[in-house]
Amino acid sequence: MAEGKFVVTPWEVRGEVNYDKLVKEFGTEKISEALLKRIQRHTGELHFMLRRKIFFSHRDLNWILDQYEKDNKFFLYTGRGPSGNTTLGHMVPWIFTKWLQEKFDVELYFQITDDEKFLLKPELSLKQTQNFANENILDIIAVGFDPKKTHIFTDTQYAKTLYSTAIKVAKHVTFSTAKAVFGFKNESNIGISFFPAIQAVPCFLPSILKEKNIPCLIPAAIDQDPYWRISRDVAPKLGFYKPAQIHSKFIPGLGPGAKMSASDPKAAIFTTDSPEVVRKKIMNAFTGQQPTAELQRKHGGNPEICSVCQYYYFLFEENDKKVEKIFEEERSGKILAGEHKEDLADKAVKFIEEHQKKRERAKDQIDKFMLKD
Ligand code: TYM
């Protein structure tokens, strides 16, 4: 891959992502200071993921707030493709989604695409993606969503409800559009070429179930955006509002570059990893430092590529001043990233231990959350 080249699709994120370029390429809008102020008027405070522009881009968020201010409340829609255990990467949009649910007091529809991952991954059987779905559901519940306002479903167990809207969507999407948006090839199986219609359905589902048009806001990382381009195109043809989005950046893996992805298990922290494994992974994380401590003290490092700094930034330190201090210490070479690793590992282990307790408790709550045919 040539320098400066990167790829972002729902199924692959590769290279160093240039988010400014991506906003132009995808035709989304950056979140402005004025929009942040507008959000803050409703939420009282700004989540650190907004303050830091981890959630950095959107479509129609002003419109969502217009509607909200006119008492036309939106619902949230997000999801998970169960190709493995949950990583901390997936937790980024979910933690933010929980905050949105709390602050705006809205319903959440959570789709689990066991069909997508079965169709996409030659190595996975349907039974396996369904088993991962069951595991992932525990993580979702453990995030702490409101059981009265949160509806989780897997595609294969909710297919009867989803299917009649999926075919209505599919009828409006030509194969050449799907090919242009998702890069399907002649060798792609025909299941995956239909699948984008299934991921579009929850944008409209609450409107169908409640028999009135309800605005939809999708919090997710920006890799999912191609799906929403299709959904937004079709929405008015079916008489629905276009779904709005708020997009996040990717938390990097523990190795150099790229996003955290379940397909590189050594570079990802899984919510099911034991505390010892989490500690070990962090202690081995890439920091991009100079080859010796002496050189590092002399020349400093680059917090932008140091995964230790990035983990504080994305997840483990809510206090902006503390993050700035950590970045400065790294930049100046005053403190070596290795010295920060111990502290980060303590924070990550605490997070995982608490999450795993909630995950255990989630086992008794599944029925409260699930939609089934
Ligand atoms: P999946 O399982 O690939 O990802 C689940 C969610 O996690 C986000 N994500 C990340 N966010 C930050 N840093 C990372 N390193 C990182 N890796 C993944 C994804 O953007 C996503 O929000 N097709 C979807 C499932 C789905 C869905 C949806 C997702 C169905 N409907 C609606 C979002 C919204 C998928 O495979 O997600």
PDB file of N, CA, C and O in Angstrom, residues 195-231:
ATOM      1  N   PHE A 195     -27.465  -8.613   1.950  1.00  0.00           N
ATOM      2  CA  PHE A 195     -27.400  -8.279   3.366  1.00  0.00           C
ATOM      3  C   PHE A 195     -27.582  -6.780   3.697  1.00  0.00           C
ATOM      4  O   PHE A 195     -28.237  -6.446   4.698  1.00  0.00           O
ATOM      5  N   PRO A 196     -27.021  -5.845   2.892  1.00  0.00           N
ATOM      6  CA  PRO A 196     -27.211  -4.429   3.270  1.00  0.00           C
ATOM      7  C   PRO A 196     -28.681  -4.048   3.473  1.00  0.00           C
ATOM      8  O   PRO A 196     -28.993  -3.144   4.266  1.00  0.00           O
ATOM      9  N   ALA A 197     -29.585  -4.748   2.814  1.00  0.00           N
ATOM     10  CA  ALA A 197     -31.018  -4.464   3.023  1.00  0.00           C
ATOM     11  C   ALA A 197     -31.420  -4.823   4.465  1.00  0.00           C
ATOM     12  O   ALA A 197     -32.257  -4.147   5.071  1.00  0.00           O
ATOM     13  N   ILE A 198     -30.817  -5.859   5.010  1.00  0.00           N
ATOM     14  CA  ILE A 198     -31.140  -6.283   6.390  1.00  0.00           C
ATOM     15  C   ILE A 198     -30.612  -5.264   7.396  1.00  0.00           C
ATOM     16  O   ILE A 198     -31.284  -4.938   8.375  1.00  0.00           O
ATOM     17  N   GLN A 199     -29.416  -4.740   7.147  1.00  0.00           N
ATOM     18  CA  GLN A 199     -28.868  -3.751   8.097  1.00  0.00           C
ATOM     19  C   GLN A 199     -29.613  -2.414   7.999  1.00  0.00           C
ATOM     20  O   GLN A 199     -29.567  -1.605   8.917  1.00  0.00           O
ATOM     21  N   ALA A 200     -30.308  -2.203   6.878  1.00  0.00           N
ATOM     22  CA  ALA A 200     -31.097  -0.964   6.748  1.00  0.00           C
ATOM     23  C   ALA A 200     -32.389  -1.029   7.561  1.00  0.00           C
ATOM     24  O   ALA A 200     -32.889  -0.003   8.037  1.00  0.00           O
ATOM     25  N   VAL A 201     -32.931  -2.224   7.755  1.00  0.00           N
ATOM     26  CA  VAL A 201     -34.283  -2.346   8.327  1.00  0.00           C
ATOM     27  C   VAL A 201     -34.454  -1.647   9.685  1.00  0.00           C
ATOM     28  O   VAL A 201     -35.436  -0.924   9.881  1.00  0.00           O
ATOM     29  N   PRO A 202     -33.511  -1.818  10.637  1.00  0.00           N
ATOM     30  CA  PRO A 202     -33.757  -1.185  11.945  1.00  0.00           C
ATOM     31  C   PRO A 202     -33.857   0.347  11.892  1.00  0.00           C
ATOM     32  O   PRO A 202     -34.394   0.953  12.820  1.00  0.00           O
ATOM     33  N   CYS A 203     -33.364   0.955  10.801  1.00  0.00           N
ATOM     34  CA  CYS A 203     -33.530   2.422  10.664  1.00  0.00           C
ATOM     35  C   CYS A 203     -35.022   2.774  10.633  1.00  0.00           C
ATOM     36  O   CYS A 203     -35.414   3.890  10.969  1.00  0.00           O
ATOM     37  N   PHE A 204     -35.827   1.817  10.174  1.00  0.00           N
ATOM     38  CA  PHE A 204     -37.260   2.087   9.976  1.00  0.00           C
ATOM     39  C   PHE A 204     -38.160   1.279  10.917  1.00  0.00           C
ATOM     40  O   PHE A 204     -39.349   1.548  11.028  1.00  0.00           O
ATOM     41  N   LEU A 205     -37.574   0.273  11.547  1.00  0.00           N
ATOM     42  CA  LEU A 205     -38.385  -0.697  12.305  1.00  0.00           C
ATOM     43  C   LEU A 205     -39.285  -0.055  13.381  1.00  0.00           C
ATOM     44  O   LEU A 205     -40.480  -0.349  13.427  1.00  0.00           O
ATOM     45  N   PRO A 206     -38.738   0.844  14.234  1.00  0.00           N
ATOM     46  CA  PRO A 206     -39.616   1.437  15.247  1.00  0.00           C
ATOM     47  C   PRO A 206     -40.775   2.205  14.605  1.00  0.00           C
ATOM     48  O   PRO A 206     -41.890   2.197  15.138  1.00  0.00           O
ATOM     49  N   SER A 207     -40.523   2.847  13.462  1.00  0.00           N
ATOM     50  CA  SER A 207     -41.604   3.570  12.774  1.00  0.00           C
ATOM     51  C   SER A 207     -42.692   2.578  12.353  1.00  0.00           C
ATOM     52  O   SER A 207     -43.886   2.894  12.405  1.00  0.00           O
ATOM     53  N   ILE A 208     -42.269   1.394  11.928  1.00  0.00           N
ATOM     54  CA  ILE A 208     -43.239   0.377  11.493  1.00  0.00           C
ATOM     55  C   ILE A 208     -43.977  -0.182  12.707  1.00  0.00           C
ATOM     56  O   ILE A 208     -45.204  -0.252  12.732  1.00  0.00           O
ATOM     57  N   LEU A 209     -43.207  -0.532  13.749  1.00  0.00           N
ATOM     58  CA  LEU A 209     -43.825  -1.155  14.926  1.00  0.00           C
ATOM     59  C   LEU A 209     -44.799  -0.195  15.611  1.00  0.00           C
ATOM     60  O   LEU A 209     -45.835  -0.594  16.120  1.00  0.00           O
ATOM     61  N   LYS A 210     -44.444   1.106  15.618  1.00  0.00           N
ATOM     62  CA  LYS A 210     -45.288   2.079  16.343  1.00  0.00           C
ATOM     63  C   LYS A 210     -46.228   2.834  15.406  1.00  0.00           C
ATOM     64  O   LYS A 210     -46.938   3.743  15.839  1.00  0.00           O
ATOM     65  N   GLU A 211     -46.178   2.467  14.142  1.00  0.00           N
ATOM     66  CA  GLU A 211     -47.085   3.048  13.131  1.00  0.00           C
ATOM     67  C   GLU A 211     -47.061   4.567  13.098  1.00  0.00           C
ATOM     68  O   GLU A 211     -48.084   5.218  12.969  1.00  0.00           O
ATOM     69  N   LYS A 212     -45.869   5.139  13.302  1.00  0.00           N
ATOM     70  CA  LYS A 212     -45.683   6.582  13.068  1.00  0.00           C
ATOM     71  C   LYS A 212     -44.206   6.809  12.768  1.00  0.00           C
ATOM     72  O   LYS A 212     -43.349   6.066  13.259  1.00  0.00           O
ATOM     73  N   ASN A 213     -43.930   7.836  11.986  1.00  0.00           N
ATOM     74  CA  ASN A 213     -42.543   8.089  11.593  1.00  0.00           C
ATOM     75  C   ASN A 213     -41.717   8.592  12.781  1.00  0.00           C
ATOM     76  O   ASN A 213     -42.080   9.571  13.421  1.00  0.00           O
ATOM     77  N   ILE A 214     -40.607   7.904  13.065  1.00  0.00           N
ATOM     78  CA  ILE A 214     -39.765   8.305  14.199  1.00  0.00           C
ATOM     79  C   ILE A 214     -38.340   8.531  13.690  1.00  0.00           C
ATOM     80  O   ILE A 214     -37.792   7.665  12.994  1.00  0.00           O
ATOM     81  N   PRO A 215     -37.740   9.680  14.020  1.00  0.00           N
ATOM     82  CA  PRO A 215     -36.355   9.925  13.576  1.00  0.00           C
ATOM     83  C   PRO A 215     -35.387   8.906  14.191  1.00  0.00           C
ATOM     84  O   PRO A 215     -35.577   8.464  15.327  1.00  0.00           O
ATOM     85  N   CYS A 216     -34.358   8.583  13.415  1.00  0.00           N
ATOM     86  CA  CYS A 216     -33.391   7.563  13.835  1.00  0.00           C
ATOM     87  C   CYS A 216     -31.989   8.174  13.875  1.00  0.00           C
ATOM     88  O   CYS A 216     -31.577   8.853  12.936  1.00  0.00           O
ATOM     89  N   LEU A 217     -31.274   7.934  14.973  1.00  0.00           N
ATOM     90  CA  LEU A 217     -29.877   8.388  15.077  1.00  0.00           C
ATOM     91  C   LEU A 217     -28.988   7.173  15.330  1.00  0.00           C
ATOM     92  O   LEU A 217     -29.226   6.408  16.268  1.00  0.00           O
ATOM     93  N   ILE A 218     -27.965   7.025  14.479  1.00  0.00           N
ATOM     94  CA  ILE A 218     -27.086   5.858  14.570  1.00  0.00           C
ATOM     95  C   ILE A 218     -25.705   6.258  15.078  1.00  0.00           C
ATOM     96  O   ILE A 218     -24.951   6.922  14.356  1.00  0.00           O
ATOM     97  N   PRO A 219     -25.344   5.869  16.299  1.00  0.00           N
ATOM     98  CA  PRO A 219     -23.958   6.068  16.740  1.00  0.00           C
ATOM     99  C   PRO A 219     -23.146   4.818  16.394  1.00  0.00           C
ATOM    100  O   PRO A 219     -23.523   3.705  16.743  1.00  0.00           O
ATOM    101  N   ALA A 220     -22.032   4.997  15.702  1.00  0.00           N
ATOM    102  CA  ALA A 220     -21.164   3.873  15.306  1.00  0.00           C
ATOM    103  C   ALA A 220     -19.850   4.463  14.819  1.00  0.00           C
ATOM    104  O   ALA A 220     -19.783   5.664  14.530  1.00  0.00           O
ATOM    105  N   ALA A 221     -18.830   3.620  14.694  1.00  0.00           N
ATOM    106  CA  ALA A 221     -17.605   4.126  14.061  1.00  0.00           C
ATOM    107  C   ALA A 221     -17.901   4.353  12.576  1.00  0.00           C
ATOM    108  O   ALA A 221     -18.874   3.818  12.035  1.00  0.00           O
ATOM    109  N   ILE A 222     -17.052   5.116  11.933  1.00  0.00           N
ATOM    110  CA  ILE A 222     -17.368   5.564  10.566  1.00  0.00           C
ATOM    111  C   ILE A 222     -17.276   4.431   9.527  1.00  0.00           C
ATOM    112  O   ILE A 222     -17.773   4.562   8.417  1.00  0.00           O
ATOM    113  N   ASP A 223     -16.730   3.275   9.916  1.00  0.00           N
ATOM    114  CA  ASP A 223     -16.660   2.153   8.961  1.00  0.00           C
ATOM    115  C   ASP A 223     -18.036   1.687   8.496  1.00  0.00           C
ATOM    116  O   ASP A 223     -18.169   1.120   7.411  1.00  0.00           O
ATOM    117  N   GLN A 224     -19.074   1.909   9.322  1.00  0.00           N
ATOM    118  CA  GLN A 224     -20.418   1.430   8.965  1.00  0.00           C
ATOM    119  C   GLN A 224     -21.140   2.370   8.005  1.00  0.00           C
ATOM    120  O   GLN A 224     -22.243   2.073   7.549  1.00  0.00           O
ATOM    121  N   ASP A 225     -20.531   3.503   7.702  1.00  0.00           N
ATOM    122  CA  ASP A 225     -21.239   4.528   6.931  1.00  0.00           C
ATOM    123  C   ASP A 225     -21.789   4.059   5.576  1.00  0.00           C
ATOM    124  O   ASP A 225     -22.879   4.477   5.194  1.00  0.00           O
ATOM    125  N   PRO A 226     -21.069   3.209   4.831  1.00  0.00           N
ATOM    126  CA  PRO A 226     -21.634   2.792   3.539  1.00  0.00           C
ATOM    127  C   PRO A 226     -23.060   2.232   3.651  1.00  0.00           C
ATOM    128  O   PRO A 226     -23.892   2.462   2.765  1.00  0.00           O
ATOM    129  N   TYR A 227     -23.337   1.523   4.750  1.00  0.00           N
ATOM    130  CA  TYR A 227     -24.700   1.004   4.930  1.00  0.00           C
ATOM    131  C   TYR A 227     -25.727   2.133   4.985  1.00  0.00           C
ATOM    132  O   TYR A 227     -26.843   1.990   4.504  1.00  0.00           O
ATOM    133  N   TRP A 228     -25.318   3.249   5.606  1.00  0.00           N
ATOM    134  CA  TRP A 228     -26.313   4.325   5.815  1.00  0.00           C
ATOM    135  C   TRP A 228     -26.538   5.116   4.536  1.00  0.00           C
ATOM    136  O   TRP A 228     -27.586   5.727   4.361  1.00  0.00           O
ATOM    137  N   ARG A 229     -25.525   5.103   3.651  1.00  0.00           N
ATOM    138  CA  ARG A 229     -25.756   5.770   2.360  1.00  0.00           C
ATOM    139  C   ARG A 229     -26.896   5.088   1.618  1.00  0.00           C
ATOM    140  O   ARG A 229     -27.776   5.734   1.071  1.00  0.00           O
ATOM    141  N   ILE A 230     -26.897   3.777   1.634  1.00  0.00           N
ATOM    142  CA  ILE A 230     -27.971   3.010   0.986  1.00  0.00           C
ATOM    143  C   ILE A 230     -29.296   3.270   1.715  1.00  0.00           C
ATOM    144  O   ILE A 230     -30.315   3.573   1.095  1.00  0.00           O
ATOM    145  N   SER A 231     -29.255   3.199   3.034  1.00  0.00           N
ATOM    146  CA  SER A 231     -30.489   3.368   3.820  1.00  0.00           C
ATOM    147  C   SER A 231     -31.089   4.757   3.596  1.00  0.00           C
ATOM    148  O   SER A 231     -32.309   4.913   3.496  1.00  0.00           O
TER     149      SER A 231
END
